[in-house]
Short mmCIF file of C-alpha atoms and ligand atoms in Angstrom, two decimals:
data_model
loop_
_atom_site.label_atom_id
_atom_site.label_comp_id
_atom_site.label_asym_id
_atom_site.label_seq_id
_atom_site.Cartn_x
_atom_site.Cartn_y
_atom_site.Cartn_z
CA UNK F 1353 10.60 -20.65 1.68
CA UNK F 1354 9.22 -17.37 3.42
CA UNK F 1355 9.54 -16.57 7.00
CA UNK F 1356 5.74 -16.90 7.09
CA UNK F 1357 5.88 -20.10 5.43
CA UNK F 1358 8.27 -21.65 7.81
CA UNK F 1359 6.57 -20.28 10.84
CA UNK F 1360 3.10 -21.63 9.49
CA UNK F 1361 4.80 -25.26 8.95
CA UNK F 1362 6.92 -25.41 12.07
CA UNK F 1363 3.96 -24.31 14.10
CA UNK F 1364 1.95 -26.86 12.59
CA UNK F 1365 4.30 -29.63 13.10
CA UNK F 1366 4.91 -28.72 16.60
CA UNK F 1367 1.32 -28.51 17.31
CA UNK F 1368 0.89 -31.97 15.88
CA UNK F 1369 3.43 -33.24 18.25
CA UNK F 1370 1.51 -31.52 21.21
CA UNK F 1371 -2.01 -32.64 20.21
CA UNK F 1372 -0.52 -36.01 20.08
CA UNK F 1373 0.90 -35.67 23.81
CA UNK F 1374 -2.23 -33.84 24.99
CA UNK F 1375 -4.42 -36.67 24.46
CA UNK F 1376 -1.85 -39.71 25.50
CA UNK F 1377 -0.89 -37.44 28.51
CA UNK F 1378 2.59 -39.03 27.61
CA UNK F 1379 4.80 -36.20 29.19
CA UNK F 1380 6.42 -35.60 32.26
CA UNK F 1381 6.68 -32.19 34.06
CA UNK F 1382 9.28 -30.33 36.25
CA UNK F 1383 8.97 -27.08 38.28
CA UNK F 1384 10.52 -23.93 36.98
CA UNK F 1385 9.46 -21.72 39.96
CA UNK F 1386 6.64 -21.71 42.48
CA UNK F 1387 3.71 -21.07 40.03
CA UNK F 1388 5.58 -22.28 36.78
CA UNK F 1389 5.68 -25.79 35.25
CA UNK F 1390 7.35 -26.99 32.21
CA UNK F 1391 6.80 -30.18 30.50
CA UNK F 1392 8.84 -32.46 28.13
CA UNK F 1393 6.17 -31.18 25.46
CA UNK F 1394 7.16 -27.92 25.51
CA UNK F 1395 11.15 -29.09 24.99
CA UNK F 1396 10.00 -30.98 22.31
CA UNK F 1397 7.90 -28.49 20.59
CA UNK F 1398 10.71 -25.84 20.91
CA UNK F 1399 13.21 -28.37 19.19
CA UNK F 1400 11.01 -28.77 16.36
CA UNK F 1401 10.42 -25.17 15.64
CA UNK F 1402 14.26 -23.80 16.29
CA UNK F 1403 15.66 -26.70 13.76
CA UNK F 1404 13.09 -25.36 11.09
CA UNK F 1405 14.50 -21.98 11.54
CA UNK F 1406 18.14 -23.13 11.74
CA UNK F 1407 17.75 -24.96 8.44
CA UNK F 1408 16.08 -22.27 6.63
CA UNK F 1409 17.32 -18.98 8.33
CA UNK F 1410 20.82 -20.05 9.68
CA UNK F 1411 22.09 -16.54 10.19
CA UNK F 1412 18.97 -15.42 12.30
CA UNK F 1413 18.93 -14.81 15.82
CA UNK F 1414 16.53 -16.90 17.92
CA UNK F 1415 14.84 -16.25 21.70
CA UNK F 1416 12.99 -19.08 22.68
CA UNK F 1417 11.24 -19.46 25.91
CA UNK F 1418 13.05 -22.92 27.04
CA UNK F 1419 16.48 -22.40 25.57
CA UNK F 1420 16.98 -18.58 25.76
CA UNK F 1421 18.52 -16.57 23.03
CA UNK F 1422 21.08 -17.92 20.59
CA UNK F 1423 24.59 -16.15 20.32
CA UNK F 1424 23.83 -15.17 16.72
CA UNK F 1425 24.01 -11.22 15.65
CA UNK F 1426 21.28 -10.31 13.51
CA UNK F 1427 18.63 -7.78 12.65
CA UNK F 1428 16.25 -10.58 12.67
CA UNK F 1429 15.31 -12.19 15.92
CA UNK F 1430 12.71 -14.98 16.23
CA UNK F 1431 10.57 -14.96 19.23
CA UNK F 1432 9.30 -18.25 20.18
CA UNK F 1433 6.61 -19.59 22.85
CA UNK F 1434 6.53 -23.31 21.63
CA UNK F 1435 3.81 -24.08 24.13
CA UNK F 1436 2.10 -21.19 25.45
CA UNK F 1437 -0.45 -22.38 28.06
CA UNK F 1438 1.61 -25.07 29.78
CA UNK F 1439 -0.79 -25.04 32.63
CA UNK F 1440 -3.71 -25.58 30.85
CA UNK F 1441 -1.92 -28.25 28.81
CA UNK F 1442 -1.00 -30.09 32.17
CA UNK F 1443 -4.80 -29.62 33.42
CA UNK F 1444 -5.91 -30.80 30.22
CA UNK F 1445 -7.53 -27.72 29.18
CA UNK F 1446 -7.42 -27.67 25.29
CA UNK F 1447 -6.52 -23.96 25.27
CA UNK F 1448 -2.91 -23.97 24.26
CA UNK F 1449 -0.97 -22.70 21.55
CA UNK F 1450 2.32 -22.45 19.48
CA UNK F 1451 3.44 -18.97 19.10
CA UNK F 1452 6.22 -17.74 16.57
CA UNK F 1453 6.91 -14.03 15.78
CA UNK F 1454 9.79 -12.22 13.78
CA UNK F 1455 11.23 -9.12 14.79
CA UNK F 1456 13.46 -6.75 12.24
CA UNK F 1457 15.36 -4.19 14.14
CA UNK F 1458 13.28 -4.77 17.17
CA UNK F 1459 9.81 -4.46 15.63
CA UNK F 1460 7.60 -7.33 15.17
CA UNK F 1461 7.10 -7.94 11.33
CA UNK F 1462 5.43 -11.40 11.11
CA UNK F 1463 3.59 -13.73 13.73
CA UNK F 1464 1.68 -16.82 13.67
CA UNK F 1465 -0.10 -18.23 16.40
CA UNK F 1466 -1.50 -21.88 16.42
CA UNK F 1467 -4.07 -23.72 18.19
CA UNK F 1468 -3.71 -27.38 17.62
CA UNK F 1469 -6.54 -28.83 19.46
CA UNK F 1470 -8.85 -26.21 17.32
CA UNK F 1471 -6.51 -26.66 14.21
CA UNK F 1472 -6.81 -22.72 13.84
CA UNK F 1473 -3.90 -20.89 12.47
CA UNK F 1474 -3.80 -17.20 13.08
CA UNK F 1475 -1.06 -15.41 10.83
CA UNK F 1476 0.11 -11.59 10.10
CA UNK F 1477 2.78 -9.77 8.20
CA UNK F 1478 3.35 -6.24 8.52
CA UNK F 1479 1.20 -4.01 6.14
CA UNK F 1480 -0.57 -6.98 4.96
CA UNK F 1481 -3.69 -7.72 7.49
CA UNK F 1482 -4.41 -10.52 10.05
CA UNK F 1483 -5.77 -13.77 9.12
CA UNK F 1484 -7.32 -16.94 10.43
CA UNK F 1485 -7.11 -19.89 7.99
CA UNK F 1486 -6.96 -17.61 5.01
CA UNK F 1487 -9.98 -15.46 6.30
CA UNK F 1488 -9.18 -11.71 7.02
CA UNK F 1489 -9.74 -10.69 10.68
CA UNK F 1490 -10.61 -7.53 12.25
CA UNK F 1491 -10.99 -6.35 15.93
CA UNK F 1492 -14.43 -5.91 17.24
CA UNK F 1493 -16.12 -2.30 17.42
CA UNK F 1494 -17.14 -2.41 20.89
CA UNK F 1495 -17.09 0.73 22.52
CA UNK F 1496 -18.57 0.79 25.87
CA UNK F 1497 -16.94 -1.27 28.70
CA UNK F 1498 -20.19 -2.41 29.82
CA UNK F 1499 -20.47 -4.50 26.69
CA UNK F 1500 -16.90 -5.90 26.54
CA UNK F 1501 -15.60 -9.17 27.07
CA UNK F 1502 -12.13 -8.88 28.50
CA UNK F 1503 -9.37 -11.28 29.46
CA UNK F 1504 -6.11 -11.43 31.20
CA UNK F 1505 -2.89 -13.07 31.94
CA UNK F 1506 -0.05 -11.89 34.61
CA UNK F 1507 3.53 -12.82 34.83
CA UNK F 1508 4.90 -14.79 37.72
CA UNK F 1509 6.51 -12.29 39.98
CA UNK F 1510 4.37 -11.14 42.89
CA UNK F 1511 4.35 -7.34 41.55
CA UNK F 1512 2.60 -8.55 38.50
CA UNK F 1513 0.30 -11.04 40.46
CA UNK F 1514 -0.85 -7.93 42.68
CA UNK F 1515 -1.25 -5.77 39.84
CA UNK F 1516 -3.62 -8.11 38.33
CA UNK F 1517 -5.36 -8.88 41.72
CA UNK F 1518 -5.92 -5.10 42.12
CA UNK F 1519 -7.74 -4.49 38.86
CA UNK F 1520 -9.71 -7.92 38.89
CA UNK F 1521 -12.34 -7.00 40.86
CA UNK F 1522 -12.99 -3.31 39.26
CA UNK F 1523 -12.88 -4.85 35.48
CA UNK F 1524 -15.13 -8.17 36.62
CA UNK F 1525 -17.71 -5.71 38.06
CA UNK F 1526 -17.62 -3.22 34.97
CA UNK F 1527 -17.23 -5.36 31.94
CA UNK F 1528 -19.72 -8.00 30.73
CA UNK F 1529 -17.05 -10.56 31.81
CA UNK F 1530 -13.17 -10.63 32.53
CA UNK F 1531 -11.57 -14.19 32.67
CA UNK F 1532 -8.23 -15.54 32.44
CA UNK F 1533 -8.06 -17.99 29.72
CA UNK F 1534 -4.50 -19.33 30.55
CA UNK F 1535 -2.74 -18.61 27.06
CA UNK F 1536 -1.74 -15.11 26.34
CA UNK F 1537 -1.19 -15.74 22.73
CA UNK F 1538 -4.60 -16.91 22.13
CA UNK F 1539 -6.16 -14.16 24.05
CA UNK F 1540 -4.38 -11.71 21.47
CA UNK F 1541 -5.48 -13.82 18.55
CA UNK F 1542 -9.01 -13.62 20.01
CA UNK F 1543 -8.85 -9.84 20.50
CA UNK F 1544 -7.64 -9.77 16.64
CA UNK F 1545 -10.53 -11.57 15.56
CA UNK F 1546 -12.94 -9.60 17.56
CA UNK F 1547 -14.22 -12.54 19.54
CA UNK F 1548 -12.96 -10.40 22.79
CA UNK F 1549 -12.64 -6.77 23.08
CA UNK F 1550 -9.16 -6.68 24.89
CA UNK F 1551 -6.53 -8.44 26.71
CA UNK F 1552 -4.52 -7.37 29.52
CA UNK F 1553 -1.13 -8.58 31.12
CA UNK F 1554 1.33 -7.11 33.94
CA UNK F 1555 4.32 -8.82 33.75
CA UNK F 1556 4.47 -10.12 30.28
CA UNK F 1557 7.38 -11.91 28.37
CA UNK F 1558 8.00 -11.15 24.63
CA UNK F 1559 7.54 -14.80 23.57
CA UNK F 1560 3.95 -14.82 25.19
CA UNK F 1561 2.80 -11.68 22.89
CA UNK F 1562 5.33 -11.10 20.00
CA UNK F 1563 3.09 -12.97 17.56
CA UNK F 1564 -0.09 -11.94 19.03
CA UNK F 1565 0.66 -8.03 18.83
CA UNK F 1566 1.10 -8.12 14.87
CA UNK F 1567 -2.33 -9.96 14.76
CA UNK F 1568 -4.02 -7.26 16.62
CA UNK F 1569 -2.46 -4.52 15.04
CA UNK F 1570 -2.87 -5.60 11.66
CA UNK F 1571 -6.62 -6.45 12.61
CA UNK F 1572 -6.94 -2.66 13.43
CA UNK F 1573 -6.31 -2.74 17.21
CA UNK F 1574 -3.92 -0.99 19.68
CA UNK F 1575 -1.03 -2.45 21.46
CA UNK F 1576 0.42 -0.54 24.36
CA UNK F 1577 2.18 -1.03 27.93
CA UNK F 1578 -0.02 -0.21 30.84
CA UNK F 1579 0.96 3.43 30.92
CA UNK F 1580 -0.29 3.81 27.19
CA UNK F 1581 3.05 3.97 25.29
CA UNK F 1582 3.18 1.77 22.20
CA UNK F 1583 4.18 -1.79 23.02
CA UNK F 1584 7.81 -3.04 22.07
CA UNK F 1585 9.53 -6.11 22.52
CA UNK F 1586 11.11 -4.73 25.61
CA UNK F 1587 7.95 -3.93 27.32
CA UNK F 1588 7.26 -5.36 30.60
CA UNK F 1589 3.12 -5.43 30.55
CA UNK F 1590 0.77 -5.23 27.67
CA UNK F 1591 -2.63 -4.01 26.95
CA UNK F 1592 -3.92 -5.18 23.51
CA UNK F 1593 -7.52 -3.65 22.69
CA UNK F 1594 -9.88 -3.08 19.51
CA UNK F 1595 -8.63 0.58 20.15
CA UNK F 1596 -12.21 2.02 20.99
CA UNK F 1597 -11.70 1.00 24.53
CA UNK F 1598 -8.23 1.55 25.24
CA UNK F 1599 -7.95 4.74 27.15
CA UNK F 1600 -11.10 4.01 29.35
CA UNK F 1601 -9.15 0.51 30.30
CA UNK F 1602 -5.81 2.46 30.97
CA UNK F 1603 -8.02 4.69 33.27
CA UNK F 1604 -9.50 1.32 35.20
CA UNK F 1605 -6.45 -0.43 35.33
CA UNK F 1606 -3.96 2.59 36.80
C1 IPD Z 825 1.75 -18.39 30.23
C2 IPD Z 825 0.62 -18.07 29.81
C3 IPD Z 825 -0.43 -17.79 30.68
C4 IPD Z 825 0.31 -16.32 31.29
C5 IPD Z 825 1.64 -16.33 32.05
C6 IPD Z 825 2.44 -16.97 30.95
P1 IPD Z 825 3.38 -20.40 29.57
O1 IPD Z 825 2.63 -18.94 29.37
O2 IPD Z 825 0.48 -17.28 28.76
O3 IPD Z 825 -1.81 -17.42 30.10
O4 IPD Z 825 -0.60 -15.87 32.32
O5 IPD Z 825 2.18 -15.28 32.14
O6 IPD Z 825 3.70 -17.42 31.38
O7 IPD Z 825 4.15 -20.42 30.38
O8 IPD Z 825 2.25 -21.08 29.66
O9 IPD Z 825 4.15 -20.52 28.04
CA1 CA Z 826 4.05 -18.10 27.19
CA1 CA Z 827 5.80 -21.33 27.08
#
């Protein structure tokens, strides 16, 4: 089984459980920090994905949001967000996803984002293009900021929140619309598919976007930090765009 096949199958397995729990609401919630919750659904989904990887690729390293990094030394690192959009999930908002990325020597080479309620599977491998359910996807061609549909997220630290508050007004007034959808991974997938034109996140974690970045790059878009340097798994923030509006957005955001 290839890494992509495994990521597709475990994201669907985890997604099936998330969907069941979303409709039944049979999960409990804990506070991680002032603005951050975790549910028993996040933990179950993570367990399913990690046991799949350990079975097929026992030598690979894993970084997963809820259990952290395992102790293995490997050039391969799986970067997992088992439930991206936990607050949406809790609020019975169906926009949540499973995000699985694979980095080789610190470069993301494969990514899968699965949206259980829409049953949409986004995936990409380095040099092979990006797809949703078998169909090739491409970023949008929009080049005028006033015509753009933009989204944003922010990390939970006060600095990230303040940064988002600072650029919110400017982008809300300039773009066609500027919204917070609540799942960074989905918002990257939507840029890759050309549904939206860009996503910006101050205070990002690698598991939120590892899979999303390869979707955007393989769909012809650009992924940088907020200073315009190419995004890496060590970056603290991210701007993923269709490429045409990157410079203008970097200017508006700073
Ligand atoms: C969160 C979502 C959200 C973003 C937060 C993330 P989680 O992930 O991606 O859109 O604003 O920064 O932490 O906690 O639901 O996996
Ligand atoms: Ca996340
Ligand atoms: Ca999560």
